[in-house]
Structures are given as C-alpha cells and as structure tokens.
XYZ file of C-alpha atoms in Angstrom:
573
model
C -24.163 -74.881 57.823
C -20.203 -74.668 57.970
C -19.965 -70.588 57.797
C -22.414 -69.647 60.349
C -20.479 -72.272 62.100
C -17.168 -70.826 62.039
C -19.134 -66.934 62.662
C -20.140 -68.560 66.353
C -16.425 -70.221 67.474
C -15.131 -67.428 66.089
C -17.525 -65.138 67.895
C -17.467 -67.739 71.370
C -13.744 -67.508 71.347
C -12.637 -64.132 70.745
C -15.182 -63.214 73.186
C -13.556 -65.708 76.359
C -10.248 -64.327 75.096
C -11.453 -60.777 75.778
C -13.195 -61.928 78.867
C -9.574 -63.631 79.993
C -7.043 -60.769 78.412
C -9.047 -57.655 80.089
C -8.846 -60.102 83.704
C -5.396 -60.571 83.979
C -4.636 -56.617 82.268
C -6.940 -55.535 85.164
C -4.790 -57.812 88.047
C -1.386 -56.758 86.142
C -0.914 -59.827 84.392
C 0.253 -60.822 81.365
C -3.151 -61.059 79.083
C -1.366 -64.385 77.288
C -2.980 -65.522 80.476
C -6.141 -65.061 79.904
C -5.714 -66.152 76.594
C -4.772 -69.579 77.655
C -6.943 -69.732 80.318
C -10.141 -68.540 78.508
C -9.116 -71.725 75.974
C -9.022 -73.705 78.847
C -12.128 -73.378 79.195
C -13.964 -73.500 75.934
C -11.556 -76.529 75.203
C -13.409 -79.898 75.526
C -11.522 -81.170 78.566
C -13.779 -79.353 80.877
C -17.570 -78.469 81.170
C -19.035 -75.579 79.783
C -19.643 -74.489 76.194
C -17.008 -75.914 73.350
C -15.674 -74.320 70.524
C -14.630 -76.515 67.623
C -11.174 -77.354 67.886
C -10.433 -77.950 64.479
C -11.926 -74.311 63.228
C -9.924 -72.598 66.278
C -6.527 -74.586 64.804
C -7.274 -73.055 61.300
C -7.838 -69.370 62.215
C -5.042 -70.032 65.345
C -2.933 -70.408 61.552
C -3.572 -67.459 60.256
C -2.702 -66.121 63.888
C 1.105 -67.708 64.029
C 1.673 -66.822 60.393
C 0.456 -63.041 61.428
C 2.909 -63.243 64.767
C 5.607 -64.598 63.608
C 5.573 -62.457 60.223
C 5.270 -59.927 63.147
C 8.671 -61.275 64.812
C 10.309 -61.360 61.830
C 9.698 -57.663 60.798
C 10.705 -57.204 63.799
C 14.425 -57.795 64.234
C 16.546 -57.734 60.457
C 19.202 -60.163 59.773
C 21.758 -57.111 60.354
C 20.518 -56.839 63.950
C 20.984 -61.003 64.547
C 24.540 -60.534 62.733
C 25.529 -57.649 64.850
C 25.549 -60.348 67.889
C 28.049 -62.000 66.608
C 29.313 -65.682 67.978
C 26.663 -64.650 70.835
C 24.220 -66.033 69.135
C 25.633 -67.590 66.330
C 27.808 -70.010 68.410
C 25.480 -69.415 71.286
C 22.138 -70.439 70.920
C 23.094 -73.406 68.670
C 25.567 -74.416 71.806
C 22.430 -74.080 74.733
C 20.280 -76.067 72.077
C 22.614 -79.132 72.002
C 23.097 -78.478 75.277
C 19.591 -78.863 76.703
C 18.907 -81.696 73.618
C 21.241 -83.932 75.133
C 20.585 -83.289 79.218
C 16.919 -83.986 78.247
C 17.529 -86.926 76.437
C 19.969 -88.086 79.162
C 17.067 -87.714 81.721
C 14.564 -89.319 79.182
C 16.306 -92.533 78.983
C 16.349 -92.074 83.103
C 13.231 -92.237 83.047
C 12.642 -95.528 81.075
C 11.675 -93.370 77.508
C 13.329 -94.510 74.810
C 15.483 -93.158 72.345
C 13.037 -91.280 70.028
C 10.212 -89.938 72.884
C 13.357 -88.551 74.371
C 14.463 -86.712 70.945
C 11.702 -85.324 70.623
C 11.644 -84.297 74.784
C 14.389 -82.426 73.621
C 13.824 -80.757 70.812
C 10.826 -79.016 72.366
C 11.743 -78.309 75.390
C 15.423 -77.039 73.192
C 13.539 -74.012 71.404
C 11.816 -70.993 72.410
C 8.782 -68.642 71.796
C 9.335 -65.704 69.944
C 6.551 -64.653 70.370
C 6.207 -65.012 74.169
C 9.521 -62.860 74.096
C 7.892 -60.207 72.112
C 4.587 -59.861 74.926
C 6.408 -59.917 77.941
C 9.115 -57.386 76.794
C 6.259 -55.189 75.532
C 3.926 -55.736 78.563
C 7.457 -55.022 80.857
C 8.005 -52.085 78.995
C 11.275 -53.085 78.008
C 10.434 -53.502 74.084
C 13.895 -51.635 73.366
C 16.080 -52.762 75.922
C 19.424 -54.960 75.508
C 18.310 -57.884 76.692
C 15.746 -58.178 75.204
C 17.347 -57.743 71.604
C 19.979 -60.546 71.761
C 16.501 -62.917 73.658
C 14.907 -62.348 70.429
C 18.199 -62.749 68.199
C 19.121 -66.199 70.528
C 15.479 -67.461 69.637
C 15.576 -66.478 66.153
C 18.278 -69.105 65.380
C 16.488 -71.295 67.842
C 13.530 -71.817 65.021
C 16.031 -71.942 62.192
C 17.478 -74.599 63.846
C 14.211 -76.381 64.513
C 14.437 -76.582 60.265
C 16.933 -79.326 60.841
C 14.866 -80.865 63.673
C 12.140 -81.321 61.633
C 14.442 -83.604 58.937
C 15.915 -85.561 61.385
C 13.115 -86.573 63.166
C 11.971 -88.591 60.373
C 15.128 -90.813 60.775
C 14.029 -92.431 64.150
C 10.532 -92.868 62.955
C 9.363 -96.647 61.282
C 6.374 -94.560 59.320
C 7.047 -94.514 56.156
C 10.202 -92.810 55.922
C 13.276 -94.088 54.089
C 16.476 -92.535 53.352
C 15.688 -91.414 50.567
C 12.451 -89.448 52.027
C 14.954 -87.834 55.064
C 17.409 -86.484 51.535
C 14.290 -85.347 49.956
C 12.570 -83.390 52.452
C 16.412 -81.863 53.481
C 16.690 -80.501 49.709
C 13.394 -79.395 50.100
C 14.388 -77.026 53.382
C 17.311 -76.223 52.157
C 15.459 -75.417 48.579
C 13.122 -73.026 50.344
C 15.508 -71.484 52.079
C 17.540 -70.548 49.295
C 14.842 -69.383 47.230
C 13.501 -67.221 49.898
C 16.434 -65.376 50.644
C 18.084 -65.584 47.533
C 15.740 -64.055 45.525
C 13.269 -63.050 48.844
C 16.196 -60.066 49.383
C 15.789 -59.021 46.046
C 12.211 -58.556 44.917
C 10.700 -58.107 48.003
C 12.218 -54.879 49.966
C 11.861 -53.594 46.384
C 8.113 -54.615 45.906
C 7.235 -53.079 49.858
C 9.365 -49.799 48.770
C 7.099 -49.104 44.860
C 4.352 -49.943 46.935
C 5.098 -47.102 49.733
C 4.814 -44.264 46.716
C 1.354 -45.137 45.812
C 0.611 -43.288 49.701
C -1.820 -45.921 49.663
C -2.558 -47.860 52.907
C -5.256 -49.677 52.400
C -3.290 -51.083 49.212
C 0.102 -51.674 51.966
C -2.011 -53.471 54.183
C -3.313 -55.870 51.573
C -0.158 -56.340 50.241
C 1.706 -57.013 53.692
C -1.587 -59.562 54.515
C -0.552 -61.360 50.981
C 3.395 -61.678 51.433
C 2.728 -63.258 55.255
C 0.678 -65.141 53.715
C 1.605 -66.122 50.523
C 5.374 -66.664 52.540
C 3.172 -69.789 54.538
C 1.955 -71.500 51.728
C 5.322 -71.784 50.446
C 6.406 -73.406 53.470
C 3.986 -75.792 53.506
C 4.095 -77.329 50.015
C 7.918 -77.684 50.907
C 7.257 -79.123 53.234
C 8.142 -76.999 56.317
C 6.050 -75.135 58.513
C 3.335 -72.500 58.315
C 5.349 -70.472 60.963
C 8.859 -70.356 59.763
C 7.635 -69.649 56.340
C 5.582 -66.438 57.775
C 8.478 -66.252 59.552
C 11.239 -65.514 57.139
C 9.646 -63.453 54.709
C 9.417 -60.991 58.048
C 13.271 -61.255 57.912
C 12.939 -60.000 54.791
C 10.506 -57.075 54.266
C 12.230 -56.339 57.790
C 15.439 -54.914 55.074
C 12.752 -52.120 53.595
C 12.933 -49.127 54.168
C 9.127 -48.960 54.906
C 9.364 -52.011 57.661
C 8.441 -49.842 61.036
C 5.175 -48.659 58.765
C 4.369 -52.335 57.780
C 4.477 -53.356 61.680
C 1.957 -50.654 61.996
C -0.305 -51.556 60.238
C -0.423 -55.610 60.746
C 0.071 -54.961 64.256
C -3.687 -54.899 65.141
C -4.344 -58.191 62.889
C -1.542 -59.818 64.689
C -3.060 -58.688 67.832
C -6.790 -60.482 67.227
C -5.355 -63.299 65.683
C -3.151 -64.000 68.267
C -5.626 -64.029 70.497
C -6.817 -67.197 68.637
C -3.160 -68.984 68.568
C -2.730 -68.913 72.630
C -6.518 -69.855 72.650
C -6.199 -73.211 71.340
C -3.237 -73.561 72.870
C -5.332 -73.276 75.856
C -7.549 -75.906 74.441
C -5.463 -78.547 73.884
C -4.244 -78.752 77.833
C -5.546 -81.806 79.484
C -6.507 -80.557 83.438
C -6.623 -84.238 84.129
C -2.842 -84.851 82.675
C -1.379 -82.244 84.681
C -3.238 -84.182 88.114
C -2.626 -87.684 87.171
C 1.111 -87.395 86.183
C 2.317 -84.402 87.359
C 5.064 -85.509 88.439
C 6.122 -85.681 84.466
C 4.720 -82.889 84.308
C 6.996 -80.996 87.041
C 10.682 -82.709 85.669
C 9.118 -80.920 82.111
C 8.875 -77.829 83.741
C 12.521 -77.941 85.712
C 14.081 -77.911 81.986
C 12.367 -75.455 80.841
C 12.068 -73.075 83.546
C 15.495 -74.203 84.736
C 17.275 -75.631 83.366
C 17.389 -74.230 80.147
C 17.060 -70.454 82.065
C 20.942 -71.492 83.740
C 22.305 -72.762 80.439
C 21.447 -69.710 78.807
C 22.600 -67.771 81.284
C 26.361 -69.497 81.943
C 26.594 -69.301 78.192
C 26.200 -65.708 78.355
C 28.168 -65.156 81.565
C 31.119 -67.502 80.016
C 31.268 -65.099 76.775
C 31.975 -61.955 78.768
C 28.332 -60.565 79.435
C 26.879 -59.696 82.339
C 25.589 -61.075 85.257
C 22.484 -58.845 84.745
C 22.180 -59.538 81.175
C 23.214 -62.788 81.368
C 20.326 -63.639 83.802
C 17.477 -61.659 82.335
C 18.114 -63.529 78.876
C 17.904 -66.454 80.651
C 14.262 -66.284 82.295
C 13.156 -64.356 78.767
C 14.255 -68.196 77.398
C 12.791 -70.045 79.856
C 8.667 -71.039 77.590
C 8.354 -72.896 75.419
C 5.432 -71.967 72.598
C 4.437 -72.164 68.846
C 7.655 -74.743 67.522
C 7.670 -76.221 70.983
C 3.851 -77.743 70.167
C 4.987 -77.751 66.188
C 7.595 -80.406 66.976
C 5.558 -82.735 68.760
C 2.624 -82.731 66.569
C 4.848 -84.138 63.494
C 6.794 -86.421 66.699
C 3.158 -87.956 67.475
C 2.535 -87.757 64.438
C 5.688 -89.919 63.423
C 4.369 -92.508 66.474
C 7.069 -91.084 68.311
C 5.068 -90.238 71.114
C 2.275 -91.841 72.238
C -1.292 -89.800 72.640
C 0.175 -89.739 77.027
C 3.743 -88.174 75.554
C 1.898 -85.578 73.362
C -0.550 -84.193 76.102
C 2.394 -83.918 78.726
C 4.819 -82.225 77.002
C 1.733 -80.718 75.341
C 0.831 -79.486 79.601
C 4.411 -78.679 80.292
C 4.944 -76.084 77.531
C 1.858 -74.421 77.987
C 1.994 -74.599 82.200
C 5.589 -72.541 81.055
C 3.863 -69.605 79.122
C 1.617 -68.982 81.990
C 4.400 -69.525 84.517
C 6.992 -67.078 82.823
C 5.620 -63.628 82.895
C 5.531 -64.386 86.614
C 8.811 -65.061 86.849
C 10.420 -62.313 84.624
C 8.464 -59.799 87.334
C 10.791 -61.119 89.931
C 13.295 -60.217 87.765
C 15.533 -57.812 90.201
C 15.973 -60.270 93.374
C 16.753 -63.470 90.748
C 19.470 -60.481 89.238
C 20.263 -60.097 93.275
C 20.522 -63.398 94.031
C 22.708 -64.592 90.896
C 25.368 -61.740 92.142
C 25.437 -62.452 95.791
C 25.958 -65.982 94.570
C 28.647 -66.308 92.400
C 30.684 -62.891 94.759
C 29.693 -65.803 97.904
C 31.517 -68.445 95.644
C 34.548 -66.594 94.335
C 33.430 -67.064 91.037
C 35.969 -65.301 88.446
C 34.512 -64.077 85.854
C 37.899 -62.218 83.681
C 36.070 -60.397 81.522
C 34.060 -58.503 83.572
C 36.611 -54.877 85.207
C 39.538 -55.854 82.703
C 40.522 -52.622 80.738
C 43.344 -53.249 78.568
C 45.563 -50.749 77.616
C 43.802 -48.261 79.420
C 44.679 -46.248 82.041
C 42.129 -45.439 84.874
C 41.660 -42.388 86.308
C 42.592 -42.623 89.777
C 40.646 -39.304 91.665
C 38.701 -36.287 90.566
C 36.646 -38.282 87.817
C 32.945 -39.159 86.906
C 31.823 -41.883 86.941
C 28.949 -42.528 84.535
C 26.867 -45.871 84.739
C 25.104 -46.817 81.071
C 25.757 -45.652 78.004
C 22.682 -45.501 76.233
C 20.750 -42.836 74.882
C 21.426 -40.655 77.913
C 24.807 -41.208 79.085
C 26.842 -41.057 75.730
C 25.233 -37.308 75.068
C 26.913 -37.448 78.922
C 29.952 -38.498 77.575
C 30.235 -36.694 74.530
C 30.402 -33.460 76.610
C 32.706 -34.617 79.613
C 34.926 -35.618 77.005
C 34.728 -32.607 74.825
C 36.278 -30.401 77.554
C 38.418 -33.279 78.369
C 36.898 -33.960 81.821
C 38.129 -37.934 82.843
C 35.328 -40.306 83.027
C 35.035 -43.758 83.398
C 32.239 -45.718 81.651
C 30.079 -48.972 83.528
C 28.294 -50.286 81.148
C 26.895 -54.339 80.505
C 27.020 -54.112 76.789
C 30.598 -55.916 75.706
C 29.761 -53.633 72.298
C 29.610 -50.537 73.886
C 32.787 -51.229 75.855
C 34.403 -52.800 72.768
C 33.627 -49.751 71.008
C 34.738 -47.339 73.746
C 37.881 -49.240 74.206
C 38.712 -48.529 70.812
C 38.082 -44.856 70.990
C 40.535 -44.677 74.094
C 37.901 -44.614 76.667
C 37.785 -46.464 79.888
C 34.969 -48.768 80.475
C 34.208 -51.928 82.320
C 32.007 -54.143 81.688
C 29.434 -54.786 84.478
C 26.448 -54.194 86.207
C 26.070 -50.250 88.203
C 24.814 -52.380 90.668
C 27.897 -54.131 91.620
C 29.922 -52.894 94.463
C 33.365 -54.386 92.967
C 31.801 -53.071 89.817
C 31.988 -49.813 91.514
C 35.336 -50.243 93.381
C 36.944 -50.946 89.927
C 36.018 -47.440 88.439
C 37.413 -45.734 91.477
C 34.267 -44.645 93.140
C 36.024 -44.019 95.992
C 37.840 -41.049 95.055
C 35.677 -39.929 92.445
C 34.145 -36.021 91.656
C 30.746 -37.462 90.936
C 28.888 -40.561 90.299
C 26.349 -40.157 87.007
C 23.356 -42.716 86.831
C 21.745 -42.545 83.502
C 20.281 -46.540 83.137
C 16.592 -46.869 83.922
C 16.557 -49.666 85.274
C 15.223 -48.189 89.122
C 16.044 -51.077 91.340
C 19.304 -51.172 89.979
C 19.766 -48.115 90.349
C 18.850 -47.748 93.868
C 21.427 -50.283 95.073
C 24.198 -48.319 92.838
C 23.547 -45.585 94.919
C 23.751 -46.975 98.384
C 26.785 -48.623 97.354
C 28.170 -46.417 95.965
C 27.782 -44.094 99.230
C 29.131 -46.798 100.994
C 32.781 -46.297 99.433
C 32.033 -42.603 98.717
C 29.966 -40.924 101.341
C 30.882 -37.538 100.133
C 30.627 -38.460 96.670
C 28.083 -36.291 94.264
C 25.568 -38.330 92.289
C 22.874 -37.415 89.674
C 20.601 -40.050 88.802
C 17.572 -40.404 86.452
C 13.792 -41.248 87.661
C 10.604 -42.240 85.494
C 8.554 -41.262 88.171
C 7.808 -39.206 91.087
C 8.129 -41.445 93.471
C 10.947 -43.135 92.261
C 12.548 -39.272 92.453
C 10.984 -38.498 96.341
C 12.782 -42.414 97.475
C 16.633 -41.025 96.090
C 16.306 -37.379 96.636
C 15.913 -39.668 100.365
C 18.461 -41.187 99.920
C 20.733 -37.744 99.920
C 21.134 -38.105 95.903
C 22.450 -34.176 94.997
C 20.265 -34.252 91.592
C 17.819 -36.436 90.547
C 15.929 -35.730 86.963
C 12.681 -36.816 86.056
C 12.828 -37.879 82.458
C 9.398 -36.938 81.734
C 9.387 -33.432 83.763
C 12.150 -32.518 81.524
C 10.991 -33.634 78.169
C 7.581 -32.327 78.693
C 9.530 -28.475 80.150
C 11.845 -28.484 77.029
C 8.494 -29.418 74.188
C 6.632 -25.888 76.328
C 10.481 -24.429 75.663
C 10.280 -24.470 72.005
C 6.014 -23.866 72.200
C 6.346 -20.542 73.941
C 9.288 -19.668 71.548
C 7.110 -20.506 68.313
C 4.562 -18.031 69.897
C 7.022 -15.274 70.377
C 7.386 -15.630 74.485
C 10.742 -13.906 75.616
C 13.622 -16.052 76.323
C 13.067 -14.425 80.260
C 9.904 -14.991 80.641
C 9.757 -18.138 79.545
C 12.240 -19.206 81.600
C 10.416 -17.789 84.666
C 7.081 -19.928 82.786
C 8.951 -23.196 83.942
C 10.695 -22.750 86.994
C 7.251 -21.588 87.917
C 5.462 -25.155 86.225
C 8.897 -26.920 87.302
C 8.183 -25.817 90.787
C 3.965 -26.415 90.721
C 4.495 -29.571 89.176
C 6.966 -31.754 91.433
C 4.502 -30.410 94.448
C 0.943 -32.036 92.379
C 3.507 -35.199 91.606
C 5.056 -35.417 95.104
C 1.306 -35.285 96.736
C -0.235 -37.024 93.791
C -2.904 -34.772 92.463
C -1.499 -34.063 89.277
C -1.144 -37.703 87.936
C 0.487 -40.977 89.000
C 3.481 -41.831 86.970
C-alpha cells in the first residue's frame, strides 16, 4: 500500500534525522550536518536501510515550501530596500562575477558552454535557509551582517528566475525562441500578479484572520497561503520554492507577521529536516573519491572565490572589514536553488549525469563545511584585517568624517551604536559631553554625521580606527558591542595607545567578565545580571518594599551572584 510505504519512509527519515541532529548538537555542531549525514546513511549509495527517494523528495518539497515561506516572512521588502545599493547592485555584481569566473574555469577544463553556464549559475547562488540556520546556531540572528547576507541572498534568489529563463537558450531539448519568450512572460506575469495583487490582499486578509483570535485557523490559513503560492508558481513553470518565498515576502508586510512566523516554525523545522535528509540521499560518496579534484575545484569556487568576491564588493562600497568578511563567509555555500538549477540543467541535457552528481557533491559538502568555517570567523577576520593593514591597502571611507570636527581631548569614545550604545550616546549628548562614535554600519554612521555627531566607520578592534578617534587623549572608552573577541582586542589596543584611559565594557558571561577585569578594565557590566536585578527591583517595588531596602537587597544579590558566578556554582553562562 502506498500509505503504508509513505508512513514507513517518513518514520525512517525522521528517526535518522532526529538521531543525526541529536548527535551533531551534542557535538556542538549545526543540526544541518546531522540531517545531511542521515540522508547519506539511508541513501542508495551507502549500505544499510534505503529510503524511497521519490517519497522523501515529495515530502522535502513541502519542507522547501515552508522553509522559503518562513525566510520570506523574516525579511520584508522594506528591509531589503533599506540596504540600498549594497544588495541591489552588490548582489547582481557578485552573481555576474562568479558566473563569468566559473564559466572561464569551466572552459579551461574543457566543459562545453552550456555546462559551464550551469556551473556558474549553481555556484553563484547562496542559500537563505543555510544562512538563517548558521546565524540561529551562532546566536547572531539579529546581527547586522546577518541581515545583509539574507537580503543579499534574497536578490540572488530573484536573479535565479532569470537564470531559469536563460538556460533553455543553450539547450537543444525541444526549445525555441517562442518557448523561451513564453517562459519569460510567465515569470513576469507571476511576479506582477503576486506582488501587484498580493500586497493589497494578503496582509489585509491575514490581519482580518487575526481578529478571530483563533490560533488554529490562523495557522491553517498560513499553511494554505504558502502551499497555494507554491502551486501557483508551479503552474507558471517556476519553482515552488520561489512561489513560497514571494508569498512570505508579501505576508511580512502584515502587522501580525511575527505571530505568523512563530506559528509556522514548528512545521518548518520538521519538514526542513526532511529537505536536508533528501539532499544527503542524493550525495554519491563514490563520486567524491573518483573525481575528487573536480569536487575540490567546485568547493574552491563556492567557498573561496564567491566569498572573496562578496567581501571585496562590500569593502569597495565602504563597509567595515569585519562586516564584509562575515557576509562573505555566510554566502560561501549553496543549497536549494542551486540544486534546482542543476536539476533543470540536467533535464535540459546541459549537464551529463556525472556532471550533475559532481555539482551536487560540491554543493552538499559546502553546506556541511560552511558552519565549521563560520565558527572560525574571529581568526579569519583578524587575518584579513592584518593583511590589509600590512599591505597598506587604502580604505578611503574607513576613517573620514567629512565636515565634522573630532574632539581631540578629554572626550568619550563610544564603540558600537546599537540598542545599548544609542542610549549612552543620547545621555552624553543631552549633557553636552564630547564623544565620538565608532561603528561598522555605514547607515548608522551616515545618520550620525547628518545629526552632527562625530562618527567613524570601522571595527573598534582596529588600532588605526581607535587612533583616528583620538583614543590617545580620550577620557573614557565605552565598549557597547557584543563581540567578545573584538572587545578584547579593542581593550588591548586602547591600552597600548593610552595606558591610563578608563574603560567600561559589556560582558555576556561571568568568564568574560573576569577576563576583562583581569585586563584592568575599569568597569564591566554583566548584561544578564543587570537585567535580572532590574526585574527584581520592579518586582520588589510592586510588593511594597521600600526604596532603601530594595537597594540593599540588590547590592547583596549582586555581591552574592558575582561570587557564585565566578566560581561557576550558580550556572555557567
């Protein structure tokens, strides 16, 4: 019976995925790695139980739909446009550069034009799903470089529509100019209908559903919207992933987008595991062994060439080294749209079966390797920083503060102007105390300069940036960034420039707090401790405890907690 076969394969795939995810999480690795390895284990190319690839692929398509819908909900059109030319120009430039380089290398190793073109298409696209997972696993879901990488990947996904329309031009399988033109018209028609009508209907519809205050109905409607959009895209000859993604983008404009995302996440997580399992099932380990040099070449294009091009474009557009490198690292992988493009290339006979498996192997391995590479982000950023400094590579926008005079003595240097830094900066400005801001986000720097606040774009860990902010004669250095490694380096460099400077810094753990105190930091704020004490203060006040008694209790809690945290007896942050 088909139903029994479906249930058997679903149980096998989910069970192996759960075990793989459990093992990889226990080893402090991304669950994606466990899911991929689980797919290899139950795939047709390894000994042991073999799952039905057709059934798992169908279930994985549902996973792709919910994955891409959730990614779309997380990134709104307004957010993408807020990055301006960085993603609207930078992403297409990166895609074009990677395609041209990949085609050139493909021709050098005697690939025909069609195969080389598909290679370029496959390598150029990065996975929003993988980026989201890597950011989530590293606790950087709200980081600026994460938002840039996701927006960049979104533009790549949109450009994949053009790639799908272009590929038939290089194929001899039942295509002509009329069919290609029809494909492009269908693509344009879907986008016009989706964005034109969807923006007026979907957000309004979801907001009206929310008025019913029935979570079950809202969840079912959300799932239906994602699936209907996917089916609609398929009817236009496009991928279901693209349809779901566009629907997510439109729904993100709804006032209840966060509630929709929260409701759909459990379904997304279950089916996303199946998606990565299905990818693992396609990987043939024999290909890696027999044609390892070609797989390595593909990995070089994905992990190194694409990362370098993305980083270079960001640096050229005035972004700081750290942000540029981190975005490049996040983009150094391929997944769902790359697999789709490779599959279309095989169907159009632009790829042989062997070439298809080679590209699949390289892209799958890139998904496995990427989380490991991102874990090494701190030394990689430091290496690039030192390399640029040692070779005196000019960065004309790095330190310039046009039309604004920097304070030159007894001022504050504020590193980071996010949620924490902005509060500090506001207080300093209201009292008229001189200060200069260091931040890596050009948009923040531009806004600060517009308001007449001295601001420098760059990484606070860079000694040249600190020197440009006149740390040598500053009264105090305020480190309001959450990056522990950058904080440590910034303190060392600031002490080298001004041994007597007062420093106040934030710490995320007791271990980090103790380290900073050992480095003679004047005052260290343990974020979670201060949050807990403030909650305690309000709660005690509500119970009628007097202000003086509350202050005494909080002081006792602070001293006790610091001792317990330092010894690790309370809990380990």
